[in-house]
Short mmCIF file of C-alpha atoms in Angstrom, two decimals:
data_model
loop_
_atom_site.label_atom_id
_atom_site.label_comp_id
_atom_site.label_asym_id
_atom_site.label_seq_id
_atom_site.Cartn_x
_atom_site.Cartn_y
_atom_site.Cartn_z
CA MET K 12 -19.68 -5.03 -0.65
CA SER K 13 -17.55 -1.96 -0.01
CA ARG K 14 -15.48 -1.56 -3.15
CA VAL K 15 -12.60 0.38 -1.56
CA THR K 16 -11.01 -0.48 1.77
CA ILE K 17 -8.58 1.99 3.32
CA ILE K 18 -6.26 0.56 5.94
CA ILE K 19 -4.68 3.04 8.37
CA SER K 20 -1.53 1.34 9.62
CA GLY K 21 0.83 2.40 12.37
CA GLY K 22 3.76 3.90 10.46
CA ALA K 23 4.40 7.50 9.47
CA ILE K 24 1.27 9.44 8.50
CA ASN K 25 1.06 12.88 6.96
CA ASP K 26 -2.33 13.93 8.34
CA ASN K 27 -3.24 16.35 5.56
CA PHE K 28 -2.35 13.86 2.86
CA ALA K 29 -4.19 11.00 4.58
CA LEU K 30 -7.28 13.15 5.03
CA SER K 31 -7.24 14.09 1.34
CA VAL K 32 -7.13 10.40 0.39
CA LEU K 33 -10.04 9.56 2.70
CA GLU K 34 -12.09 12.49 1.40
CA SER K 35 -11.58 11.41 -2.22
CA TYR K 36 -13.65 8.24 -1.70
CA GLU K 37 -17.30 8.69 -0.90
CA SER K 38 -17.94 4.97 -0.31
CA LYS K 39 -15.20 3.24 1.64
CA ARG K 40 -14.50 0.88 4.49
CA ILE K 41 -11.86 1.99 7.00
CA ILE K 42 -9.81 -0.42 9.10
CA GLY K 43 -7.66 1.09 11.85
CA VAL K 44 -4.45 -0.74 12.74
CA ASP K 45 -2.78 -0.30 16.12
CA LYS K 46 -1.06 3.13 16.33
CA GLY K 47 -2.78 4.18 13.10
CA VAL K 48 -5.98 4.41 15.14
CA GLU K 49 -4.52 7.51 16.82
CA PHE K 50 -4.82 9.35 13.49
CA LEU K 51 -8.51 8.38 13.30
CA TYR K 52 -9.02 9.47 16.91
CA ARG K 53 -7.41 12.88 16.27
CA HIS K 54 -9.78 13.57 13.40
CA LYS K 55 -12.90 11.94 14.86
CA ILE K 56 -13.12 9.40 12.03
CA GLU K 57 -14.88 6.13 12.86
CA PRO K 58 -13.39 2.96 11.39
CA GLU K 59 -15.50 -0.13 10.80
CA TYR K 60 -12.91 -2.34 12.50
CA ILE K 61 -9.87 -1.91 14.71
CA VAL K 62 -7.14 -4.59 14.74
CA GLY K 63 -3.71 -5.05 16.27
CA ASP K 64 -1.76 -6.13 19.29
CA PHE K 65 -1.94 -2.54 20.59
CA ASP K 66 1.67 -2.45 21.76
CA SER K 67 2.22 1.03 20.30
CA ILE K 68 -1.15 2.79 20.60
CA SER K 69 -1.74 5.10 23.57
CA GLU K 70 -3.81 3.65 26.40
CA GLU K 71 -6.12 6.67 26.31
CA VAL K 72 -7.05 6.07 22.69
CA ILE K 73 -7.67 2.34 22.84
CA ARG K 74 -9.62 2.76 26.09
CA TYR K 75 -11.88 5.26 24.36
CA TYR K 76 -12.72 2.82 21.58
CA ARG K 77 -13.23 -0.03 24.04
CA GLU K 78 -15.45 1.90 26.44
CA GLU K 79 -17.13 4.63 24.37
CA THR K 80 -17.85 2.96 21.03
CA LYS K 81 -19.28 -0.24 19.62
CA ILE K 82 -16.65 -0.55 16.90
CA PRO K 83 -15.48 -4.19 16.62
CA ILE K 84 -11.99 -4.57 18.06
CA ARG K 85 -9.84 -7.57 17.23
CA GLU K 86 -6.93 -7.73 19.64
CA TYR K 87 -3.99 -10.08 19.16
CA ASN K 88 -1.12 -11.26 21.31
CA PRO K 89 2.09 -9.34 20.43
CA VAL K 90 3.76 -12.75 20.08
CA LYS K 91 2.12 -13.79 16.82
CA ASP K 92 2.96 -15.03 13.34
CA ALA K 93 1.75 -12.06 11.28
CA SER K 94 2.13 -8.29 11.34
CA ASP K 95 -0.81 -6.10 12.28
CA THR K 96 -0.96 -4.81 8.71
CA GLU K 97 -1.08 -8.33 7.29
CA ILE K 98 -3.94 -9.14 9.67
CA ALA K 99 -5.80 -6.05 8.41
CA ILE K 100 -5.22 -7.02 4.78
CA ARG K 101 -6.62 -10.50 5.38
CA LEU K 102 -9.62 -9.01 7.19
CA ALA K 103 -10.27 -6.66 4.26
CA ILE K 104 -10.22 -9.61 1.86
CA THR K 105 -12.64 -11.55 4.06
CA LEU K 106 -15.03 -8.59 4.26
CA GLY K 107 -14.78 -8.05 0.52
CA CYS K 108 -13.36 -5.25 -1.60
CA ASP K 109 -12.15 -4.51 -5.12
CA ARG K 110 -9.40 -2.12 -4.14
CA MET K 111 -7.23 -1.64 -1.08
CA ILE K 112 -5.24 1.47 -0.09
CA ILE K 113 -2.82 1.23 2.81
CA LEU K 114 -1.80 4.45 4.57
CA GLY K 115 0.73 4.57 7.39
CA ALA K 116 2.69 1.65 5.91
CA THR K 117 5.97 3.54 5.45
CA GLY K 118 8.33 5.32 7.83
CA CYS K 119 11.70 4.97 9.48
CA ARG K 120 11.45 1.21 10.19
CA ILE K 121 12.63 -0.29 6.91
CA ASP K 122 11.90 -3.82 8.17
CA HIS K 123 8.26 -2.86 8.69
CA VAL K 124 8.10 -1.13 5.30
CA TRP K 125 9.48 -4.20 3.52
CA ALA K 126 7.09 -6.50 5.37
CA ASN K 127 4.21 -4.29 4.24
CA VAL K 128 5.39 -4.37 0.62
CA GLN K 129 5.55 -8.14 0.78
CA SER K 130 2.04 -8.24 2.25
CA LEU K 131 0.71 -6.71 -0.98
CA GLU K 132 1.16 -10.18 -2.46
CA ILE K 133 -1.67 -11.46 -0.26
CA ALA K 134 -4.05 -9.02 -1.90
CA ARG K 135 -2.68 -9.69 -5.39
CA LYS K 136 -3.28 -13.42 -5.01
CA ALA K 137 -6.86 -12.64 -3.96
CA GLY K 138 -7.36 -10.63 -7.14
CA ILE K 139 -7.51 -7.29 -5.34
CA GLN K 140 -5.70 -4.17 -6.51
CA ALA K 141 -3.71 -2.97 -3.49
CA GLU K 142 -1.27 -0.13 -2.98
CA ILE K 143 0.81 1.45 -0.27
CA LEU K 144 0.43 5.19 -0.36
CA ASP K 145 2.11 8.14 1.34
CA SER K 146 2.70 11.74 0.37
CA CYS K 147 5.75 10.86 -1.78
CA ASN K 148 5.22 7.26 -2.88
CA ARG K 149 2.71 4.88 -4.42
CA ILE K 150 3.79 1.23 -4.31
CA ARG K 151 2.00 -1.70 -5.92
CA LEU K 152 2.60 -5.14 -7.39
CA CYS K 153 2.00 -5.76 -11.09
CA ASP K 154 1.61 -9.16 -12.72
CA ARG K 155 0.49 -7.95 -16.13
CA GLU K 156 0.97 -5.11 -18.60
CA VAL K 157 0.95 -1.63 -17.12
CA ARG K 158 -0.32 1.44 -18.95
CA LEU K 159 0.05 4.72 -17.10
CA LYS K 160 -0.88 8.12 -18.48
CA ARG K 161 1.60 10.81 -17.50
CA ARG K 162 -1.22 13.00 -16.20
CA ASN K 163 -2.26 10.17 -13.83
CA ALA K 164 1.23 9.37 -12.55
CA PHE K 165 1.69 9.84 -8.82
CA GLY K 166 5.12 11.42 -9.09
CA LYS K 167 7.93 12.42 -11.42
CA TYR K 168 9.82 9.15 -11.05
CA PHE K 169 9.10 5.45 -11.24
CA SER K 170 11.18 2.42 -10.34
CA LEU K 171 10.74 -1.28 -11.04
CA PHE K 172 11.97 -4.23 -8.99
CA PRO K 173 11.36 -7.95 -9.49
CA PHE K 174 9.23 -9.50 -6.77
CA GLY K 175 9.63 -13.14 -5.76
CA GLY K 176 11.95 -14.04 -8.62
CA GLU K 177 13.02 -13.00 -12.08
CA VAL K 178 11.00 -10.98 -14.57
CA GLU K 179 11.36 -12.11 -18.15
CA ASP K 180 11.25 -10.12 -21.38
CA LEU K 181 10.72 -6.72 -19.72
CA THR K 182 10.05 -3.87 -22.13
CA ILE K 183 9.50 -0.21 -21.16
CA ARG K 184 8.12 2.28 -23.67
CA GLY K 185 7.35 5.97 -23.24
CA ALA K 186 10.07 6.49 -20.61
CA LYS K 187 13.20 8.59 -20.43
CA TYR K 188 15.15 5.34 -20.28
CA PRO K 189 13.37 2.80 -22.51
CA LEU K 190 14.14 -0.90 -22.30
CA ASN K 191 13.70 -3.78 -24.71
CA HIS K 192 13.29 -7.45 -23.82
CA HIS K 193 15.40 -7.35 -20.66
CA HIS K 194 15.67 -10.25 -18.24
CA LEU K 195 15.36 -8.52 -14.84
CA LEU K 196 17.13 -10.31 -12.00
CA PRO K 197 16.46 -9.85 -8.25
CA ASN K 198 19.81 -8.06 -7.78
CA ASP K 199 19.33 -5.80 -10.80
CA SER K 200 19.16 -2.03 -10.12
CA LEU K 201 18.80 -1.08 -13.80
CA CYS K 202 15.19 0.11 -13.44
CA VAL K 203 15.63 2.53 -10.54
CA SER K 204 14.59 6.20 -10.94
CA ASN K 205 13.20 6.32 -14.44
CA GLU K 206 10.83 9.04 -15.70
CA ILE K 207 7.78 9.11 -17.96
CA ALA K 208 8.79 10.91 -21.17
CA GLU K 209 5.66 10.57 -23.31
CA ASP K 210 1.92 10.82 -22.79
CA GLU K 211 1.69 7.16 -21.82
CA LEU K 212 4.09 4.76 -20.12
CA VAL K 213 3.77 1.12 -21.21
CA ILE K 214 5.44 -1.71 -19.31
CA THR K 215 5.17 -5.26 -20.65
CA PHE K 216 6.76 -8.54 -19.58
CA ALA K 217 6.29 -12.21 -20.32
CA TYR K 218 6.62 -13.68 -16.84
CA GLY K 219 7.03 -12.63 -13.21
CA THR K 220 5.78 -9.93 -10.84
CA LEU K 221 7.04 -6.37 -10.59
CA ILE K 222 7.11 -3.92 -7.72
CA LEU K 223 6.15 -0.59 -9.27
CA MET K 224 7.08 2.47 -7.22
CA GLU K 225 5.87 5.89 -8.36
CA THR K 226 7.77 8.50 -6.40
CA LYS K 227 8.41 12.20 -5.97
CA ASP K 228 10.56 14.42 -3.80
CA GLU K 229 9.03 16.32 -0.88
#
């Protein structure tokens, strides 16, 4: 079983950053998703699977993979009930992995970004650690205590949002703005743009799921 699966989706991709992520994992499975396959084509990187409805990829690129390679291609009708990224996440779960990193899942289409954030729940329910990653953001879902060393933080800032309901008894220690036993509601913006102030950030809560965003400025 490949322990890390990297999904290259069709949103905005910083090539240098994406390449650095790919190079940091010696053993990995790569799944190319629709327009994200163009990044792989540019850098001559072979994915194990290609999925999508291919409504945004260039004809030259998809023709190359169809005619010049034996990479499995799973093509879907554009009129479907799931996003291309969701399809890739479900494929990764079926193939087996312990961790999932999704590149190209952010960009100017906020509806697509939010759909991708929600799709992290599919991986969480399967017991897989999944994150959306770009050059300024790391986004993941947390359903248990979080301990984050400052030296391992992705960026200067972090924000918390409740996912799928309320988060009960939220406590934040080791942050610039600590919090004690707060009941976090879906419309609550209290936990936006905090900073790690000590060597270790500790986030605990009694019930619920959090969206944890680690962020930095360009």
